[in-house]
JSON list of C-alpha atoms in Angstrom, two decimals:
[
{"chain": "A", "resi": 1, "resn": "UNK", "atom": "CA", "xyz": [-0.04, -0.01, -0.14]},
{"chain": "A", "resi": 2, "resn": "UNK", "atom": "CA", "xyz": [2.10, 3.46, -1.41]},
{"chain": "A", "resi": 3, "resn": "UNK", "atom": "CA", "xyz": [-0.44, 5.79, 0.71]},
{"chain": "A", "resi": 4, "resn": "UNK", "atom": "CA", "xyz": [-0.17, 3.69, 4.10]},
{"chain": "A", "resi": 5, "resn": "UNK", "atom": "CA", "xyz": [3.00, 3.31, 6.49]},
{"chain": "A", "resi": 6, "resn": "UNK", "atom": "CA", "xyz": [3.28, 0.26, 9.13]},
{"chain": "A", "resi": 7, "resn": "UNK", "atom": "CA", "xyz": [2.91, 1.75, 12.89]},
{"chain": "A", "resi": 8, "resn": "UNK", "atom": "CA", "xyz": [4.22, -0.18, 15.54]},
{"chain": "A", "resi": 9, "resn": "UNK", "atom": "CA", "xyz": [4.03, 0.83, 19.32]},
{"chain": "A", "resi": 10, "resn": "UNK", "atom": "CA", "xyz": [5.60, -1.29, 22.01]},
{"chain": "A", "resi": 11, "resn": "UNK", "atom": "CA", "xyz": [5.98, -1.15, 25.35]},
{"chain": "A", "resi": 12, "resn": "UNK", "atom": "CA", "xyz": [8.38, -3.85, 27.72]},
{"chain": "A", "resi": 13, "resn": "UNK", "atom": "CA", "xyz": [5.12, -5.82, 28.26]},
{"chain": "A", "resi": 14, "resn": "UNK", "atom": "CA", "xyz": [2.71, -5.58, 24.96]},
{"chain": "A", "resi": 15, "resn": "UNK", "atom": "CA", "xyz": [2.95, -4.37, 21.53]},
{"chain": "A", "resi": 16, "resn": "UNK", "atom": "CA", "xyz": [-0.16, -1.69, 22.09]},
{"chain": "A", "resi": 17, "resn": "UNK", "atom": "CA", "xyz": [-0.41, -0.96, 18.29]},
{"chain": "A", "resi": 18, "resn": "UNK", "atom": "CA", "xyz": [0.34, -2.70, 14.85]},
{"chain": "A", "resi": 19, "resn": "UNK", "atom": "CA", "xyz": [-1.46, -1.12, 11.95]},
{"chain": "A", "resi": 20, "resn": "UNK", "atom": "CA", "xyz": [-1.15, 0.51, 8.80]},
{"chain": "A", "resi": 21, "resn": "UNK", "atom": "CA", "xyz": [-1.88, 4.33, 8.88]},
{"chain": "A", "resi": 22, "resn": "UNK", "atom": "CA", "xyz": [-1.59, 7.41, 6.76]},
{"chain": "A", "resi": 23, "resn": "UNK", "atom": "CA", "xyz": [0.32, 9.00, 9.11]},
{"chain": "A", "resi": 24, "resn": "UNK", "atom": "CA", "xyz": [1.58, 9.39, 12.88]},
{"chain": "A", "resi": 25, "resn": "UNK", "atom": "CA", "xyz": [3.18, 12.68, 14.44]},
{"chain": "A", "resi": 26, "resn": "UNK", "atom": "CA", "xyz": [5.53, 12.12, 17.18]},
{"chain": "A", "resi": 27, "resn": "UNK", "atom": "CA", "xyz": [7.25, 14.00, 19.72]},
{"chain": "A", "resi": 28, "resn": "UNK", "atom": "CA", "xyz": [10.66, 13.79, 19.03]},
{"chain": "A", "resi": 29, "resn": "UNK", "atom": "CA", "xyz": [13.53, 15.40, 21.29]},
{"chain": "A", "resi": 30, "resn": "UNK", "atom": "CA", "xyz": [14.18, 18.10, 18.49]},
{"chain": "A", "resi": 31, "resn": "UNK", "atom": "CA", "xyz": [10.60, 18.54, 18.31]},
{"chain": "A", "resi": 32, "resn": "UNK", "atom": "CA", "xyz": [7.58, 16.73, 16.79]},
{"chain": "A", "resi": 33, "resn": "UNK", "atom": "CA", "xyz": [7.69, 15.31, 13.21]},
{"chain": "A", "resi": 34, "resn": "UNK", "atom": "CA", "xyz": [5.45, 13.38, 11.11]},
{"chain": "A", "resi": 35, "resn": "UNK", "atom": "CA", "xyz": [6.23, 10.13, 9.45]},
{"chain": "A", "resi": 36, "resn": "UNK", "atom": "CA", "xyz": [4.58, 9.53, 5.93]},
{"chain": "A", "resi": 37, "resn": "UNK", "atom": "CA", "xyz": [5.13, 6.34, 3.70]},
{"chain": "A", "resi": 38, "resn": "UNK", "atom": "CA", "xyz": [8.33, 6.31, 2.49]},
{"chain": "A", "resi": 39, "resn": "UNK", "atom": "CA", "xyz": [10.03, 8.40, 4.94]},
{"chain": "A", "resi": 40, "resn": "UNK", "atom": "CA", "xyz": [13.83, 8.82, 5.04]},
{"chain": "A", "resi": 41, "resn": "UNK", "atom": "CA", "xyz": [15.50, 6.18, 7.58]},
{"chain": "A", "resi": 42, "resn": "UNK", "atom": "CA", "xyz": [15.54, 8.32, 10.74]},
{"chain": "A", "resi": 43, "resn": "UNK", "atom": "CA", "xyz": [16.27, 7.28, 14.58]},
{"chain": "A", "resi": 44, "resn": "UNK", "atom": "CA", "xyz": [14.91, 9.88, 17.33]},
{"chain": "A", "resi": 45, "resn": "UNK", "atom": "CA", "xyz": [14.77, 10.14, 21.11]},
{"chain": "A", "resi": 46, "resn": "UNK", "atom": "CA", "xyz": [11.21, 10.94, 21.89]},
{"chain": "A", "resi": 47, "resn": "UNK", "atom": "CA", "xyz": [9.91, 13.34, 24.50]},
{"chain": "A", "resi": 48, "resn": "UNK", "atom": "CA", "xyz": [7.34, 12.38, 26.99]},
{"chain": "A", "resi": 49, "resn": "UNK", "atom": "CA", "xyz": [4.10, 13.73, 24.94]},
{"chain": "A", "resi": 50, "resn": "UNK", "atom": "CA", "xyz": [1.18, 12.64, 22.67]},
{"chain": "A", "resi": 51, "resn": "UNK", "atom": "CA", "xyz": [1.67, 10.43, 19.62]},
{"chain": "A", "resi": 52, "resn": "UNK", "atom": "CA", "xyz": [-1.08, 11.16, 17.00]},
{"chain": "A", "resi": 53, "resn": "UNK", "atom": "CA", "xyz": [-2.25, 8.69, 14.43]},
{"chain": "A", "resi": 54, "resn": "UNK", "atom": "CA", "xyz": [-4.18, 10.19, 11.20]},
{"chain": "A", "resi": 55, "resn": "UNK", "atom": "CA", "xyz": [-6.32, 8.54, 9.15]},
{"chain": "A", "resi": 56, "resn": "UNK", "atom": "CA", "xyz": [-8.19, 10.59, 6.16]},
{"chain": "A", "resi": 57, "resn": "UNK", "atom": "CA", "xyz": [-6.56, 13.60, 7.15]},
{"chain": "A", "resi": 58, "resn": "UNK", "atom": "CA", "xyz": [-8.12, 13.57, 10.34]},
{"chain": "A", "resi": 59, "resn": "UNK", "atom": "CA", "xyz": [-6.44, 12.38, 13.95]},
{"chain": "A", "resi": 60, "resn": "UNK", "atom": "CA", "xyz": [-8.15, 9.13, 14.56]},
{"chain": "A", "resi": 61, "resn": "UNK", "atom": "CA", "xyz": [-6.20, 8.00, 17.74]},
{"chain": "A", "resi": 62, "resn": "UNK", "atom": "CA", "xyz": [-3.74, 9.73, 20.35]},
{"chain": "A", "resi": 63, "resn": "UNK", "atom": "CA", "xyz": [-1.41, 7.74, 22.29]},
{"chain": "A", "resi": 64, "resn": "UNK", "atom": "CA", "xyz": [0.36, 9.52, 25.42]},
{"chain": "A", "resi": 65, "resn": "UNK", "atom": "CA", "xyz": [3.93, 7.98, 25.99]},
{"chain": "A", "resi": 66, "resn": "UNK", "atom": "CA", "xyz": [6.57, 8.90, 28.36]},
{"chain": "A", "resi": 67, "resn": "UNK", "atom": "CA", "xyz": [9.62, 9.24, 26.05]},
{"chain": "A", "resi": 68, "resn": "UNK", "atom": "CA", "xyz": [11.29, 6.49, 24.23]},
{"chain": "A", "resi": 69, "resn": "UNK", "atom": "CA", "xyz": [13.01, 5.71, 20.54]},
{"chain": "A", "resi": 70, "resn": "UNK", "atom": "CA", "xyz": [11.44, 5.72, 17.31]},
{"chain": "A", "resi": 71, "resn": "UNK", "atom": "CA", "xyz": [13.06, 3.97, 14.32]},
{"chain": "A", "resi": 72, "resn": "UNK", "atom": "CA", "xyz": [11.55, 5.14, 11.16]},
{"chain": "A", "resi": 73, "resn": "UNK", "atom": "CA", "xyz": [12.35, 3.40, 8.00]},
{"chain": "A", "resi": 74, "resn": "UNK", "atom": "CA", "xyz": [10.67, 3.66, 4.27]},
{"chain": "A", "resi": 75, "resn": "UNK", "atom": "CA", "xyz": [7.94, 1.29, 5.13]},
{"chain": "A", "resi": 76, "resn": "UNK", "atom": "CA", "xyz": [7.22, 2.03, 9.15]},
{"chain": "A", "resi": 77, "resn": "UNK", "atom": "CA", "xyz": [7.96, 3.71, 12.18]},
{"chain": "A", "resi": 78, "resn": "UNK", "atom": "CA", "xyz": [8.38, 1.89, 15.41]},
{"chain": "A", "resi": 79, "resn": "UNK", "atom": "CA", "xyz": [8.40, 3.24, 18.88]},
{"chain": "A", "resi": 80, "resn": "UNK", "atom": "CA", "xyz": [9.59, 1.85, 21.78]},
{"chain": "A", "resi": 81, "resn": "UNK", "atom": "CA", "xyz": [8.79, 3.21, 25.34]},
{"chain": "A", "resi": 82, "resn": "UNK", "atom": "CA", "xyz": [8.74, 2.39, 28.63]},
{"chain": "A", "resi": 83, "resn": "UNK", "atom": "CA", "xyz": [5.08, 3.85, 29.33]},
{"chain": "A", "resi": 84, "resn": "UNK", "atom": "CA", "xyz": [2.32, 4.36, 27.30]},
{"chain": "A", "resi": 85, "resn": "UNK", "atom": "CA", "xyz": [-1.51, 5.33, 27.79]},
{"chain": "A", "resi": 86, "resn": "UNK", "atom": "CA", "xyz": [-4.16, 5.00, 24.86]},
{"chain": "A", "resi": 87, "resn": "UNK", "atom": "CA", "xyz": [-6.08, 8.48, 25.25]},
{"chain": "A", "resi": 88, "resn": "UNK", "atom": "CA", "xyz": [-9.11, 7.03, 23.81]},
{"chain": "A", "resi": 89, "resn": "UNK", "atom": "CA", "xyz": [-10.04, 4.82, 26.49]},
{"chain": "A", "resi": 90, "resn": "UNK", "atom": "CA", "xyz": [-8.87, 6.51, 29.72]},
{"chain": "A", "resi": 91, "resn": "UNK", "atom": "CA", "xyz": [-10.96, 7.89, 32.10]},
{"chain": "A", "resi": 92, "resn": "UNK", "atom": "CA", "xyz": [-9.88, 10.73, 34.56]},
{"chain": "A", "resi": 93, "resn": "UNK", "atom": "CA", "xyz": [-11.42, 9.21, 37.59]},
{"chain": "A", "resi": 94, "resn": "UNK", "atom": "CA", "xyz": [-9.53, 5.81, 37.05]},
{"chain": "A", "resi": 95, "resn": "UNK", "atom": "CA", "xyz": [-6.17, 7.70, 36.80]},
{"chain": "A", "resi": 96, "resn": "UNK", "atom": "CA", "xyz": [-6.94, 10.07, 39.34]},
{"chain": "A", "resi": 97, "resn": "UNK", "atom": "CA", "xyz": [-7.40, 7.20, 41.98]},
{"chain": "A", "resi": 98, "resn": "UNK", "atom": "CA", "xyz": [-4.22, 5.77, 40.60]},
{"chain": "A", "resi": 99, "resn": "UNK", "atom": "CA", "xyz": [-2.46, 8.71, 41.26]},
{"chain": "A", "resi": 100, "resn": "UNK", "atom": "CA", "xyz": [-4.05, 9.17, 44.40]},
{"chain": "A", "resi": 101, "resn": "UNK", "atom": "CA", "xyz": [-2.86, 5.39, 45.18]},
{"chain": "A", "resi": 102, "resn": "UNK", "atom": "CA", "xyz": [0.62, 5.86, 44.62]},
{"chain": "A", "resi": 103, "resn": "UNK", "atom": "CA", "xyz": [0.88, 9.93, 46.25]},
{"chain": "A", "resi": 104, "resn": "UNK", "atom": "CA", "xyz": [-0.34, 7.94, 49.65]},
{"chain": "A", "resi": 105, "resn": "UNK", "atom": "CA", "xyz": [2.59, 5.71, 49.58]},
{"chain": "A", "resi": 106, "resn": "UNK", "atom": "CA", "xyz": [4.81, 8.93, 48.75]},
{"chain": "A", "resi": 107, "resn": "UNK", "atom": "CA", "xyz": [6.85, 8.95, 52.16]},
{"chain": "A", "resi": 108, "resn": "UNK", "atom": "CA", "xyz": [6.55, 5.29, 53.49]},
{"chain": "A", "resi": 109, "resn": "UNK", "atom": "CA", "xyz": [9.64, 3.71, 51.82]},
{"chain": "A", "resi": 110, "resn": "UNK", "atom": "CA", "xyz": [12.85, 3.32, 53.16]},
{"chain": "A", "resi": 111, "resn": "UNK", "atom": "CA", "xyz": [14.48, 1.89, 50.41]},
{"chain": "A", "resi": 112, "resn": "UNK", "atom": "CA", "xyz": [15.26, 4.99, 48.27]},
{"chain": "A", "resi": 113, "resn": "UNK", "atom": "CA", "xyz": [14.84, 2.71, 44.83]},
{"chain": "A", "resi": 114, "resn": "UNK", "atom": "CA", "xyz": [11.39, 2.17, 45.66]},
{"chain": "A", "resi": 115, "resn": "UNK", "atom": "CA", "xyz": [10.83, 5.61, 46.69]},
{"chain": "A", "resi": 116, "resn": "UNK", "atom": "CA", "xyz": [11.88, 6.65, 43.62]},
{"chain": "A", "resi": 117, "resn": "UNK", "atom": "CA", "xyz": [9.99, 4.43, 41.23]},
{"chain": "A", "resi": 118, "resn": "UNK", "atom": "CA", "xyz": [7.09, 5.62, 43.13]},
{"chain": "A", "resi": 119, "resn": "UNK", "atom": "CA", "xyz": [7.94, 9.52, 42.41]},
{"chain": "A", "resi": 120, "resn": "UNK", "atom": "CA", "xyz": [8.44, 8.78, 39.00]},
{"chain": "A", "resi": 121, "resn": "UNK", "atom": "CA", "xyz": [4.99, 6.94, 38.51]},
{"chain": "A", "resi": 122, "resn": "UNK", "atom": "CA", "xyz": [3.27, 10.10, 40.43]},
{"chain": "A", "resi": 123, "resn": "UNK", "atom": "CA", "xyz": [5.10, 12.28, 37.93]},
{"chain": "A", "resi": 124, "resn": "UNK", "atom": "CA", "xyz": [3.47, 10.21, 35.20]},
{"chain": "A", "resi": 125, "resn": "UNK", "atom": "CA", "xyz": [0.08, 10.12, 36.21]},
{"chain": "A", "resi": 126, "resn": "UNK", "atom": "CA", "xyz": [0.14, 13.96, 36.89]},
{"chain": "A", "resi": 127, "resn": "UNK", "atom": "CA", "xyz": [1.67, 14.36, 33.22]},
{"chain": "A", "resi": 128, "resn": "UNK", "atom": "CA", "xyz": [-1.60, 11.97, 32.00]},
{"chain": "A", "resi": 129, "resn": "UNK", "atom": "CA", "xyz": [-3.83, 13.56, 34.24]},
{"chain": "A", "resi": 130, "resn": "UNK", "atom": "CA", "xyz": [-3.13, 16.93, 32.55]},
{"chain": "A", "resi": 131, "resn": "UNK", "atom": "CA", "xyz": [-3.79, 15.25, 29.12]},
{"chain": "A", "resi": 132, "resn": "UNK", "atom": "CA", "xyz": [-6.80, 13.70, 29.41]},
{"chain": "A", "resi": 133, "resn": "UNK", "atom": "CA", "xyz": [-9.74, 15.34, 27.42]},
{"chain": "A", "resi": 134, "resn": "UNK", "atom": "CA", "xyz": [-12.98, 14.79, 29.19]}
]
């Protein structure tokens, strides 16, 4: 398909998306960039932000990511991320509950590594909450 490009979004636990799309816009570390079919080879680090998938010239799906790496080839774009949430399926109340659960544990850790992981999750969930479109 000449007018489509393959897009994959992969986390450590799953392949969240694997589909043919018209275009994808990703939050590159040097600024957002779009990937169309036959895009030049590119390898880029990604910032925390929103990946937008397009079909028919309009956004069809948005996924919020916590940074990562994009590998772009003429046949597609693969994004490897540590964390991602599909914005269309998120409920603010569920994310708020997760945020509150992690926040309530904030000062209870004796191990610095656990405290750091909890703090990173709080920071991530705050970012997700700030970007949910209810």
